[in-house]
Tab-separated table of C-alpha atoms in Angstrom:
chain	number	residue	atom	x	y	z
A	1	MET	CA	0.022	0.048	-0.116
A	2	GLY	CA	1.571	3.419	-0.927
A	3	GLN	CA	1.257	6.708	0.628
A	4	THR	CA	-0.714	7.879	-2.463
A	5	ASP	CA	-3.782	5.588	-1.230
A	6	VAL	CA	-4.143	7.154	2.073
A	7	PRO	CA	-6.346	10.305	1.794
A	8	ASP	CA	-4.325	13.550	3.242
A	9	VAL	CA	-6.027	14.164	6.419
A	10	ALA	CA	-4.798	17.838	6.796
A	11	ARG	CA	-6.592	18.559	3.543
A	12	ILE	CA	-9.661	17.462	4.361
A	13	LEU	CA	-9.623	18.850	8.088
A	14	LEU	CA	-8.481	22.400	7.406
A	15	PRO	CA	-11.793	23.645	5.953
A	16	VAL	CA	-14.032	21.960	8.784
A	17	LEU	CA	-11.354	24.017	11.426
A	18	ALA	CA	-11.986	27.071	9.314
A	19	ARG	CA	-15.641	26.747	9.846
A	20	VAL	CA	-14.910	26.999	13.734
A	21	ASP	CA	-13.951	30.278	15.838
A	22	GLU	CA	-10.358	29.847	16.575
A	23	ARG	CA	-10.801	29.581	20.071
A	24	ASP	CA	-13.121	26.888	19.894
A	25	ARG	CA	-10.749	24.646	17.568
A	26	PRO	CA	-9.567	22.568	20.354
A	27	LEU	CA	-13.029	21.806	21.523
A	28	LEU	CA	-13.716	20.639	17.841
A	29	LEU	CA	-10.674	18.404	17.803
A	30	ALA	CA	-12.009	17.217	21.327
A	31	ILE	CA	-15.061	16.053	19.491
A	32	ALA	CA	-12.937	14.401	16.447
A	33	GLU	CA	-10.815	12.348	19.415
A	34	ARG	CA	-14.344	10.775	20.996
A	35	MET	CA	-14.967	10.065	17.192
A	36	ALA	CA	-11.944	8.123	17.004
A	37	ALA	CA	-12.334	6.865	20.174
A	38	GLU	CA	-15.214	5.120	18.847
A	39	ARG	CA	-13.359	3.680	15.915
A	40	TYR	CA	-10.883	2.141	17.793
A	41	ARG	CA	-13.272	0.505	19.791
A	42	SER	CA	-15.140	-0.958	16.604
A	43	TRP	CA	-11.778	-2.008	15.292
A	44	ALA	CA	-10.824	-3.452	18.592
A	45	GLY	CA	-14.043	-5.654	18.301
A	46	ALA	CA	-13.178	-6.934	15.149
A	47	ALA	CA	-9.781	-7.700	15.966
A	48	ALA	CA	-8.267	-11.128	15.111
A	49	ASN	CA	-6.278	-11.771	18.182
A	50	GLY	CA	-6.595	-10.414	21.710
A	51	TYR	CA	-3.386	-8.586	21.471
A	52	ASP	CA	-4.299	-6.195	18.937
A	53	ARG	CA	-7.460	-5.629	20.214
A	54	ASP	CA	-5.891	-4.680	23.776
A	55	ARG	CA	-3.561	-2.356	21.981
A	56	LEU	CA	-6.753	-0.767	20.070
A	57	LEU	CA	-8.742	-0.203	23.158
A	58	ALA	CA	-5.863	1.533	24.821
A	59	CYS	CA	-5.677	3.959	21.806
A	60	ALA	CA	-9.479	4.576	22.527
A	61	ASP	CA	-8.756	5.317	26.107
A	62	ARG	CA	-5.906	7.331	25.231
A	63	GLU	CA	-8.283	9.207	22.852
A	64	ASP	CA	-11.241	9.722	25.547
A	65	GLU	CA	-8.503	11.034	27.740
A	66	ILE	CA	-7.459	13.811	24.972
A	67	ALA	CA	-10.655	14.736	24.682
A	68	SER	CA	-11.261	15.055	28.669
A	69	ARG	CA	-7.842	17.167	28.913
A	70	VAL	CA	-8.962	19.361	26.489
A	71	GLU	CA	-12.641	19.724	27.992
A	72	ALA	CA	-11.450	20.283	31.231
A	73	LEU	CA	-9.646	23.413	30.205
A	74	ARG	CA	-13.251	25.107	29.457
A	75	PRO	CA	-15.799	25.206	31.703
A	76	ASP	CA	-18.471	26.051	28.994
A	77	HIS	CA	-17.109	23.074	26.905
A	78	GLU	CA	-20.932	21.374	26.539
A	79	ASP	CA	-22.355	24.738	25.145
A	80	VAL	CA	-19.220	25.307	22.697
A	81	GLN	CA	-19.404	21.489	21.550
A	82	ALA	CA	-23.163	21.599	21.073
A	83	ARG	CA	-22.645	25.068	19.155
A	84	ILE	CA	-19.581	23.194	17.107
A	85	HIS	CA	-22.028	20.209	16.197
A	86	GLN	CA	-24.598	22.917	14.591
A	87	THR	CA	-21.886	24.627	13.186
A	88	VAL	CA	-20.537	21.397	11.409
A	89	PRO	CA	-23.603	19.303	11.215
A	90	ASP	CA	-21.695	16.732	8.395
A	91	LEU	CA	-18.905	15.740	11.149
A	92	ALA	CA	-19.586	12.426	11.631
A	93	GLY	CA	-20.504	11.945	7.753
A	94	LEU	CA	-17.052	13.260	6.776
A	95	THR	CA	-15.263	11.011	8.966
A	96	ARG	CA	-17.145	8.009	7.814
A	97	ASN	CA	-16.531	9.037	4.360
A	98	VAL	CA	-12.931	9.285	4.956
A	99	PHE	CA	-12.523	5.563	6.623
A	100	GLU	CA	-15.401	3.314	5.266
A	101	PRO	CA	-14.457	3.027	1.513
A	102	HIS	CA	-10.820	1.695	2.698
A	103	PRO	CA	-9.768	-1.750	4.033
A	104	TRP	CA	-9.046	-1.864	7.607
A	105	GLN	CA	-5.119	-1.590	6.604
A	106	THR	CA	-5.730	1.818	5.027
A	107	GLN	CA	-8.077	2.891	7.627
A	108	PHE	CA	-5.186	2.207	10.271
A	109	ALA	CA	-2.553	4.257	8.315
A	110	ILE	CA	-5.299	7.198	7.584
A	111	GLN	CA	-5.754	7.181	11.352
A	112	ALA	CA	-1.835	6.787	12.294
A	113	GLN	CA	-1.429	9.888	9.784
A	114	GLY	CA	-4.377	12.016	11.997
A	115	GLU	CA	-2.496	10.794	15.271
A	116	ARG	CA	0.861	12.464	13.898
A	117	LEU	CA	-1.027	15.542	12.790
A	118	GLY	CA	-2.855	15.688	15.855
A	119	ALA	CA	0.451	15.464	17.794
A	120	ALA	CA	1.846	18.473	15.513
A	121	THR	CA	-1.404	20.250	15.956
A	122	TRP	CA	-1.724	20.052	19.956
A	123	ARG	CA	2.378	21.012	20.095
A	124	ALA	CA	1.587	24.015	18.201
A	125	LEU	CA	-1.479	25.280	20.319
A	126	ALA	CA	0.522	24.691	23.206
A	127	PRO	CA	2.508	28.010	23.072
A	128	LEU	CA	-0.799	29.799	22.591
A	129	GLN	CA	-2.448	28.692	25.974
A	130	SER	CA	-2.725	31.278	28.490
A	131	THR	CA	-1.811	29.065	31.540
A	132	ALA	CA	0.885	26.560	32.144
A	133	GLU	CA	-1.720	23.840	32.967
A	134	ALA	CA	-3.143	24.388	29.375
A	135	ARG	CA	0.084	24.353	27.862
A	136	GLU	CA	1.028	20.907	29.304
A	137	ALA	CA	-2.332	19.801	29.050
A	138	MET	CA	-1.539	20.243	25.117
A	139	LEU	CA	1.832	18.840	24.909
A	140	GLU	CA	0.345	15.752	27.142
A	141	CYS	CA	-2.026	15.228	24.070
A	142	ALA	CA	0.375	15.361	21.623
A	143	ARG	CA	2.429	12.418	23.399
A	144	LEU	CA	-1.008	10.348	23.594
A	145	GLU	CA	-1.800	10.963	19.999
A	146	GLU	CA	2.103	9.918	19.154
A	147	ALA	CA	1.657	6.531	21.481
A	148	SER	CA	-1.469	5.798	19.200
A	149	ALA	CA	0.148	6.509	16.014
A	150	GLN	CA	2.850	3.863	17.291
A	151	VAL	CA	0.478	0.926	17.975
A	152	LEU	CA	-1.365	1.452	14.735
A	153	GLU	CA	2.060	1.439	12.698
A	154	SER	CA	3.237	-1.324	14.791
A	155	ILE	CA	-0.227	-3.385	13.600
A	156	LEU	CA	0.386	-2.482	10.375
A	157	ALA	CA	3.943	-3.375	10.051
A	158	GLU	CA	3.017	-6.949	11.843
A	159	HIS	CA	0.217	-7.762	9.462
A	160	ARG	CA	2.253	-7.143	6.336
A	161	VAL	CA	2.093	-10.023	4.112
């Protein structure tokens, strides 16, 4: 499978991010993290062995942790995320369209690319935060994203024929 087979996650997400106020973008990303957690759980349910299942479930937990860390920085996160869902009502469909047409190997490669992009995004957001707590939360989100990317890349490498 070549890199050309994998959709460009950044190109797909940039127009979506542009539809949301800059200050609220981390909460849009938190929504995407929760959606990724569900995707990981679905993949875990279909995993051929317990080792892969456990690693994918750990990825799901990391996605939820990222979302929780980001949401904890905004007491109004529920209201803002409701507004984001109104602004970007097609987010779930867009995500489905990126993943569903592809076999699991390509889906994992897409998600790994998304995790790497997420890590870079959280690192870019960190210095823009007004508190040390928020900066550290963003950097921890980046580390969590990278851990999941490594898992996906490892599974892909282990299952190459």
